[in-house]
Amino acid sequence: MASTTRIIELSQLIARETAKVDDFLSSRNLPTPSLDEDAPQIIPIPEDVTGIKAARLAVMEACSELKELMTGPKELLKFKWTDYASVKAVLRFKLEQSFDVGQSTSFEAMSEFSGLNVMNVRRLVRHAIINHHFFKEDTPGVITHSALTAALAGSESMRNTLIVELDEFWPAAAKVTNIDASGLSLANNRNKSMFDIFAEEPARGGRFGRYFSQDKTADGLLENYPWTDKATMVDVGGSHGSVAISIAERFPHMRCYVQDLKDTVVEGAWLLPAGLQGRVTFMEHDFFTEQTITADVYYFKSIFHNWADKYCIKILQKLVPVLKKGARIIIHERILPGLESLTTVDARRAINLDVDMLQRLNAQQREMHEWPELFRWAHPGFRYLGARQPPGAIRWIIEAEWQGEDDLMGAR
């Protein structure tokens, strides 16, 4: 009997796992996935239903592989150079805002709204429909919203996200092969870092800040770290303090400090809930200068992947003067996957983010073995404790302990 081919294996897996998801949604009267304008923006699978979440991911991975196999190498090598031209046009001319969700419009009305001629509106909108499910044209010349443009029309945050990714990340990607400067610096014809460029252009910097301020989740940190044993923590580079605030709310005995640049901490202090005044303190601090607070825990969320090794070593070394014996360092970010898991959706995201760090900052995500090395290079007083990924989290809790310099001297 002939063995089953890979494409048949994948098609069977897709059918089997899709049925699981469909049965789950149907049994709970939940809406089936759709791209219609009134469809839910996320697939309504609760976080704790891990089996159905796994089935959904399996379908996504299998569909991706099956599409690539059925496309073939020659077609896969063709670069889609027009891919996002229509999306950029939609954003620039705010075409998704030219008519209300639930209503319809015409190419002529979109032309009048945007100032583009009718022919170009028709070309760009149809390109966006075919390639990105932006809008729908079920009747010739009659345009309605899809789920994507309906979501975009109702969310300035989603609009900002796409603008940052297309105006900042996309041009940087084209310059990523230069080894002496970041792709973003080259795309801007500037011999400066991304941070310096945005500091000089407040509008771009603000847009970029809003892009990253959407990530307010503690990502498993509250439930998977012994905060009851700690009394003080410093959220280094903590922006508006979402993690510190969550810790203070969950653990009333904790005293938290949030450190960032001046404008950021002024905003954070203004936004701080009144009930946390006195337990969450915002303070201006540059993590390349000496730390001033002695605490039980120093927490870094998605900071180290912004910097090359020599800078990360300096960040750690600037903690040393105030560290007490037993103080913990928590680095909370992705770890690059090993060979055994390279085909998963999560692995693809981590690897894509790694290249994003390269193109924007000449920085990097790190593999598991690189973390103990980083602490060892920074100072022999750090003892690496390991890394663990909470169930369902995208980030790892990477931890080290300060042993103290006295013990090191005695051991020599």
Coordinates of C-alpha atoms in Angstrom, one line a residue:
M1 CA 0.0 0.0 0.0
A2 CA 1.4 3.4 -1.0
S3 CA 2.3 5.8 1.8
T4 CA 0.2 8.9 2.2
T5 CA 1.7 12.0 0.7
R6 CA 2.4 15.1 2.7
I7 CA -0.2 17.1 0.9
I8 CA -2.9 14.5 1.8
E9 CA -1.6 14.4 5.4
L10 CA -2.0 18.1 5.6
S11 CA -5.5 18.2 4.0
Q12 CA -6.7 15.5 6.4
L13 CA -5.2 17.4 9.4
I14 CA -6.9 20.6 8.3
A15 CA -10.3 18.8 8.0
R16 CA -9.9 17.1 11.3
E17 CA -8.8 20.1 13.4
T18 CA -11.2 22.5 11.6
A19 CA -14.0 20.2 12.6
K20 CA -13.0 20.4 16.2
V21 CA -13.0 24.2 16.1
D22 CA -16.3 24.3 14.3
D23 CA -18.0 21.9 16.7
F24 CA -16.8 23.9 19.7
L25 CA -18.2 27.2 18.2
S26 CA -21.4 25.6 17.2
S27 CA -22.0 23.8 20.5
R28 CA -21.7 27.2 22.3
N29 CA -23.7 29.2 19.7
L30 CA -20.6 31.2 19.0
P31 CA -20.2 32.9 15.6
T32 CA -18.2 31.0 12.9
P33 CA -15.1 32.8 11.5
S34 CA -16.0 35.4 8.8
L35 CA -14.6 38.4 7.1
D36 CA -18.0 40.1 6.8
E37 CA -18.1 43.6 8.3
D38 CA -20.1 42.5 11.3
A39 CA -17.9 39.6 12.1
P40 CA -16.0 39.4 15.5
Q41 CA -12.5 40.8 15.4
I42 CA -11.1 37.8 17.1
I43 CA -11.9 34.1 17.0
P44 CA -14.0 33.7 20.2
I45 CA -12.0 30.8 21.8
P46 CA -11.5 31.4 25.6
E47 CA -7.9 31.3 26.9
D48 CA -8.5 28.3 29.1
V49 CA -9.8 26.0 26.3
T50 CA -6.3 24.9 25.3
G51 CA -7.3 22.0 23.1
I52 CA -9.3 24.1 20.8
K53 CA -6.7 26.8 20.7
A54 CA -4.1 24.1 19.7
A55 CA -6.5 22.9 17.0
R56 CA -6.8 26.4 15.6
L57 CA -3.0 26.8 15.5
A58 CA -2.6 23.4 13.9
V59 CA -5.0 24.5 11.1
M60 CA -3.1 27.7 10.5
E61 CA 0.3 26.0 10.3
A62 CA -1.0 23.3 8.1
C63 CA -2.8 25.7 5.7
S64 CA 0.4 27.7 5.4
E65 CA 2.5 24.7 4.6
L66 CA -0.1 23.2 2.2
K67 CA -0.3 26.5 0.3
E68 CA 3.4 26.7 -0.1
L69 CA 3.6 23.0 -1.3
M70 CA 0.8 23.6 -3.8
T71 CA 2.4 26.8 -5.0
G72 CA 5.9 25.3 -5.7
P73 CA 9.4 26.7 -5.5
K74 CA 9.4 28.7 -8.7
E75 CA 6.2 30.7 -7.8
L76 CA 7.3 31.1 -4.2
L77 CA 10.5 32.8 -5.4
K78 CA 8.4 35.6 -7.0
F79 CA 8.4 38.8 -4.9
K80 CA 5.1 40.6 -4.5
W81 CA 6.4 44.0 -5.0
T82 CA 3.0 45.7 -5.2
D83 CA 1.7 43.9 -2.1
Y84 CA 1.1 46.9 0.3
A85 CA 0.8 49.8 -2.2
S86 CA -3.0 49.7 -1.9
V87 CA -2.9 49.5 1.9
K88 CA -0.7 52.6 2.1
A89 CA -3.0 54.4 -0.2
V90 CA -6.1 53.5 1.9
L91 CA -4.3 54.8 5.1
R92 CA -2.9 57.9 3.5
F93 CA -6.2 59.0 2.0
K94 CA -8.4 57.5 4.9
L95 CA -10.6 55.7 2.4
E96 CA -11.9 53.4 5.2
Q97 CA -13.4 56.6 6.8
S98 CA -15.1 57.8 3.6
F99 CA -18.3 56.0 4.5
D100 CA -19.9 54.5 7.6
V101 CA -19.8 50.9 8.6
G102 CA -23.1 49.3 7.6
Q103 CA -23.4 51.6 4.6
S104 CA -22.2 51.4 1.0
T105 CA -20.3 53.8 -1.3
S106 CA -19.1 54.1 -4.8
F107 CA -15.7 54.7 -6.4
E108 CA -16.9 58.2 -7.4
A109 CA -17.8 59.1 -3.8
M110 CA -14.4 57.8 -2.6
S111 CA -12.8 59.9 -5.2
E112 CA -14.6 63.0 -4.1
F113 CA -13.7 62.3 -0.5
S114 CA -10.0 61.6 -1.1
G115 CA -9.1 63.9 -4.0
L116 CA -7.8 60.9 -6.0
N117 CA -9.2 60.5 -9.5
V118 CA -11.8 57.8 -10.0
M119 CA -9.6 55.5 -12.0
N120 CA -6.9 55.3 -9.4
V121 CA -9.5 54.8 -6.6
R122 CA -10.9 51.9 -8.5
R123 CA -7.5 50.3 -9.1
L124 CA -6.3 50.7 -5.6
V125 CA -9.5 49.6 -3.9
R126 CA -9.8 46.5 -6.0
H127 CA -6.1 45.7 -5.3
A128 CA -6.8 46.0 -1.6
I129 CA -9.9 43.7 -1.9
I130 CA -8.1 41.0 -3.8
N131 CA -4.9 41.0 -1.8
H132 CA -5.9 42.0 1.7
H133 CA -9.7 41.7 2.1
F134 CA -9.9 45.4 2.5
F135 CA -13.5 46.4 1.5
K136 CA -15.9 44.2 -0.5
E137 CA -17.4 44.6 -4.0
D138 CA -20.2 42.0 -4.2
T139 CA -22.1 44.2 -6.7
P140 CA -20.0 45.9 -9.4
G141 CA -19.1 49.5 -8.4
V142 CA -20.8 49.1 -5.0
I143 CA -18.3 49.1 -2.1
T144 CA -19.0 48.0 1.4
H145 CA -16.8 47.4 4.4
S146 CA -15.2 44.0 5.2
A147 CA -14.3 42.9 8.7
L148 CA -10.9 44.4 8.3
T149 CA -11.9 47.9 7.1
A150 CA -14.7 48.0 9.6
A151 CA -12.2 47.3 12.4
L152 CA -9.8 49.9 10.9
A153 CA -12.6 52.5 10.7
G154 CA -13.5 52.1 14.3
S155 CA -10.0 52.0 15.9
E156 CA -7.4 54.7 15.7
S157 CA -5.0 52.2 17.5
M158 CA -5.3 49.7 14.6
R159 CA -4.8 52.5 12.1
N160 CA -1.7 53.7 14.0
T161 CA -0.3 50.2 14.0
L162 CA -0.5 49.8 10.3
I163 CA 1.0 53.2 9.7
V164 CA 4.0 52.5 11.9
E165 CA 4.6 49.1 10.3
L166 CA 4.4 50.4 6.8
D167 CA 6.1 53.7 7.2
E168 CA 8.8 52.7 9.6
F169 CA 9.4 49.0 9.5
W170 CA 8.8 48.3 5.8
P171 CA 11.4 50.8 4.5
A172 CA 13.9 49.6 7.1
A173 CA 13.5 46.0 5.8
A174 CA 14.8 47.0 2.4
K175 CA 18.1 48.2 3.9
V176 CA 18.7 45.4 6.3
T177 CA 21.7 43.9 4.5
N178 CA 24.1 46.7 5.5
I179 CA 26.2 45.5 8.5
D180 CA 27.4 48.9 9.7
A181 CA 24.1 50.7 10.4
S182 CA 20.5 49.7 11.1
G183 CA 18.1 49.5 8.2
L184 CA 15.9 52.2 9.7
S185 CA 18.8 54.6 9.9
L186 CA 19.7 54.0 6.3
A187 CA 16.1 54.3 5.2
N188 CA 16.0 57.7 6.8
N189 CA 19.4 58.7 5.4
R190 CA 20.6 59.4 8.9
N191 CA 23.7 58.4 10.9
K192 CA 21.6 58.1 14.1
S193 CA 19.8 55.5 16.0
M194 CA 16.0 55.0 15.8
F195 CA 15.7 56.4 19.3
D196 CA 17.6 59.6 18.3
I197 CA 15.6 60.0 15.1
F198 CA 12.3 59.8 16.9
A199 CA 13.4 62.1 19.7
E200 CA 14.0 64.8 17.0
E201 CA 10.7 64.2 15.4
P202 CA 8.0 64.2 18.1
A203 CA 5.1 63.4 15.8
R204 CA 6.8 60.2 14.5
G205 CA 8.1 59.4 18.0
G206 CA 4.6 59.7 19.5
R207 CA 3.1 57.5 16.8
F208 CA 5.8 54.9 17.5
G209 CA 5.2 55.1 21.2
R210 CA 1.5 54.5 20.8
Y211 CA 2.2 51.5 18.7
F212 CA 4.1 49.8 21.6
S213 CA 1.8 51.1 24.4
Q214 CA -0.9 48.7 23.2
D215 CA 1.0 45.8 24.8
K216 CA -0.2 46.1 28.4
T217 CA -0.3 42.5 29.3
A218 CA 1.8 41.0 32.1
D219 CA 2.0 37.8 30.0
G220 CA 1.9 35.3 32.8
L221 CA 4.2 37.2 35.1
L222 CA 1.6 37.8 37.9
E223 CA 0.7 34.1 38.3
N224 CA 4.1 32.6 37.7
Y225 CA 6.5 34.5 39.9
P226 CA 6.6 34.5 43.8
W227 CA 5.7 38.2 44.3
T228 CA 4.4 37.3 47.8
D229 CA 8.0 36.8 48.8
K230 CA 9.1 40.2 47.5
A231 CA 8.6 43.7 48.8
T232 CA 10.0 46.1 46.2
M233 CA 10.5 46.0 42.4
V234 CA 11.8 48.4 39.8
D235 CA 10.3 48.3 36.4
V236 CA 13.3 49.6 34.3
G237 CA 12.2 51.2 31.0
G238 CA 8.7 50.6 32.2
S239 CA 6.9 53.2 30.0
H240 CA 3.6 54.1 31.6
G241 CA 3.9 51.3 34.2
S242 CA 1.3 48.8 33.1
V243 CA 3.2 45.9 34.6
A244 CA 4.1 47.6 37.9
I245 CA 0.5 48.8 38.3
S246 CA -0.8 45.2 37.7
I247 CA 1.6 43.9 40.4
A248 CA 0.7 46.7 42.9
E249 CA -3.0 46.0 42.3
R250 CA -2.6 42.2 42.8
F251 CA -0.1 42.3 45.6
P252 CA -0.9 45.2 48.0
H253 CA 2.3 44.7 50.0
M254 CA 4.5 45.6 47.0
R255 CA 6.2 48.9 46.5
C256 CA 6.9 49.6 42.8
Y257 CA 9.1 52.0 40.9
V258 CA 8.7 52.8 37.2
Q259 CA 11.7 54.2 35.5
D260 CA 11.8 55.7 32.0
L261 CA 12.6 59.0 30.2
K262 CA 11.2 62.3 31.4
D263 CA 8.2 62.8 29.2
T264 CA 7.1 59.2 29.5
V265 CA 7.2 59.1 33.4
V266 CA 5.4 62.5 33.6
E267 CA 2.6 61.0 31.5
G268 CA 2.6 57.7 33.5
A269 CA 2.4 59.6 36.8
W270 CA -0.6 61.6 35.5
L271 CA -2.4 58.4 34.4
L272 CA -1.7 56.5 37.6
P273 CA -4.9 55.4 39.4
A274 CA -5.5 57.4 42.6
G275 CA -5.6 54.3 44.8
L276 CA -2.0 53.5 43.9
Q277 CA -0.4 56.8 44.8
G278 CA 2.4 56.2 47.2
R279 CA 2.9 52.5 46.2
V280 CA 3.8 53.1 42.5
T281 CA 6.4 55.8 41.9
F282 CA 7.5 57.2 38.5
M283 CA 11.0 58.5 38.2
E284 CA 13.2 59.7 35.4
H285 CA 16.1 57.3 34.7
D286 CA 18.4 56.3 31.8
F287 CA 19.3 52.7 32.2
F288 CA 22.8 53.4 30.8
T289 CA 23.5 55.4 34.0
E290 CA 24.0 54.1 37.5
Q291 CA 20.8 52.7 39.2
T292 CA 19.8 54.6 42.3
I293 CA 17.1 52.3 43.9
T294 CA 17.9 49.3 46.0
A295 CA 15.1 46.7 45.5
D296 CA 14.3 43.0 45.6
V297 CA 13.5 42.7 41.9
Y298 CA 14.7 44.6 38.8
Y299 CA 12.3 44.0 35.9
F300 CA 13.0 44.5 32.2
K301 CA 10.2 43.9 29.7
S302 CA 11.2 43.7 26.1
I303 CA 14.2 45.9 26.7
F304 CA 17.3 43.7 26.0
H305 CA 16.2 42.7 22.5
N306 CA 16.5 46.4 21.5
W307 CA 20.3 46.4 22.2
A308 CA 23.4 44.5 21.1
D309 CA 25.3 42.5 23.7
K310 CA 27.8 45.3 24.6
Y311 CA 24.9 47.6 25.6
C312 CA 23.0 44.9 27.5
I313 CA 26.1 44.2 29.5
K314 CA 26.4 47.8 30.3
I315 CA 22.7 47.9 31.4
L316 CA 23.4 45.0 33.8
Q317 CA 26.6 46.5 35.1
K318 CA 24.8 49.8 36.0
L319 CA 22.7 47.9 38.5
V320 CA 25.7 46.5 40.4
P321 CA 26.4 49.4 42.8
V322 CA 23.0 49.3 44.5
L323 CA 22.4 45.5 44.4
K324 CA 21.9 43.7 47.6
K325 CA 22.6 40.0 48.0
G326 CA 19.7 38.0 46.7
A327 CA 18.3 40.7 44.5
R328 CA 16.7 39.2 41.3
I329 CA 16.9 40.4 37.7
I330 CA 13.9 39.4 35.6
I331 CA 14.2 39.8 31.8
H332 CA 10.8 39.3 30.2
E333 CA 10.9 38.6 26.5
R334 CA 10.9 36.0 23.7
I335 CA 13.6 33.4 23.3
L336 CA 14.5 32.2 19.8
P337 CA 13.2 28.7 19.3
G338 CA 15.3 25.6 18.8
L339 CA 15.4 23.5 15.7
E340 CA 12.7 21.2 16.9
S341 CA 10.0 23.9 16.9
L342 CA 10.9 26.1 14.0
T343 CA 7.7 25.3 12.1
T344 CA 5.3 26.6 14.7
V345 CA 3.3 29.9 14.5
D346 CA 5.0 31.1 17.7
A347 CA 8.5 30.3 16.3
R348 CA 7.7 32.2 13.1
R349 CA 6.7 35.2 15.1
A350 CA 9.9 35.1 17.2
I351 CA 12.1 34.8 14.2
N352 CA 10.3 37.6 12.4
L353 CA 10.7 39.8 15.5
D354 CA 14.4 38.9 15.5
V355 CA 14.8 40.2 12.0
D356 CA 12.7 43.3 12.9
M357 CA 15.3 44.0 15.7
L358 CA 18.1 43.7 13.1
Q359 CA 16.5 46.1 10.6
R360 CA 15.4 48.7 13.2
L361 CA 18.2 48.6 15.7
N362 CA 21.0 46.3 14.7
A363 CA 19.9 44.3 17.8
Q364 CA 18.6 40.8 18.4
Q365 CA 16.4 38.3 20.0
R366 CA 18.5 35.7 21.8
E367 CA 18.7 31.9 22.0
M368 CA 18.5 30.0 25.3
H369 CA 22.2 29.5 25.7
E370 CA 23.0 33.2 25.2
W371 CA 21.3 34.4 28.4
P372 CA 23.7 32.8 31.0
E373 CA 26.6 34.1 28.8
L374 CA 25.3 37.6 28.9
F375 CA 25.1 37.6 32.7
R376 CA 28.5 36.1 33.0
W377 CA 30.0 38.7 30.8
A378 CA 28.4 41.5 32.8
H379 CA 29.7 40.4 36.2
P380 CA 30.7 37.2 37.9
G381 CA 28.4 38.2 40.8
F382 CA 25.4 37.3 38.8
R383 CA 24.1 33.7 39.1
Y384 CA 21.9 32.7 36.2
L385 CA 18.8 30.9 37.5
G386 CA 17.2 29.8 34.2
A387 CA 14.3 30.7 32.0
R388 CA 10.7 29.4 31.9
Q389 CA 7.7 30.1 29.7
P390 CA 4.3 30.2 31.4
P391 CA 1.5 28.3 29.7
G392 CA 0.0 30.4 26.9
A393 CA 2.6 33.2 27.3
I394 CA 4.7 34.5 24.4
R395 CA 7.5 35.8 26.7
W396 CA 9.9 33.9 28.9
I397 CA 10.7 34.8 32.5
I398 CA 14.5 34.9 32.4
E399 CA 16.0 35.3 35.8
A400 CA 19.4 35.8 37.6
E401 CA 20.3 36.5 41.2
W402 CA 23.0 38.8 42.6
Q403 CA 25.3 36.8 44.8
G404 CA 27.4 39.6 46.0
E405 CA 31.0 40.5 45.5
D406 CA 32.1 39.5 49.0
D407 CA 31.3 35.9 48.4
L408 CA 33.4 36.0 45.2
M409 CA 36.4 37.4 47.0
G410 CA 36.1 34.7 49.7
A411 CA 36.0 31.9 47.1
R412 CA 39.3 33.0 45.5

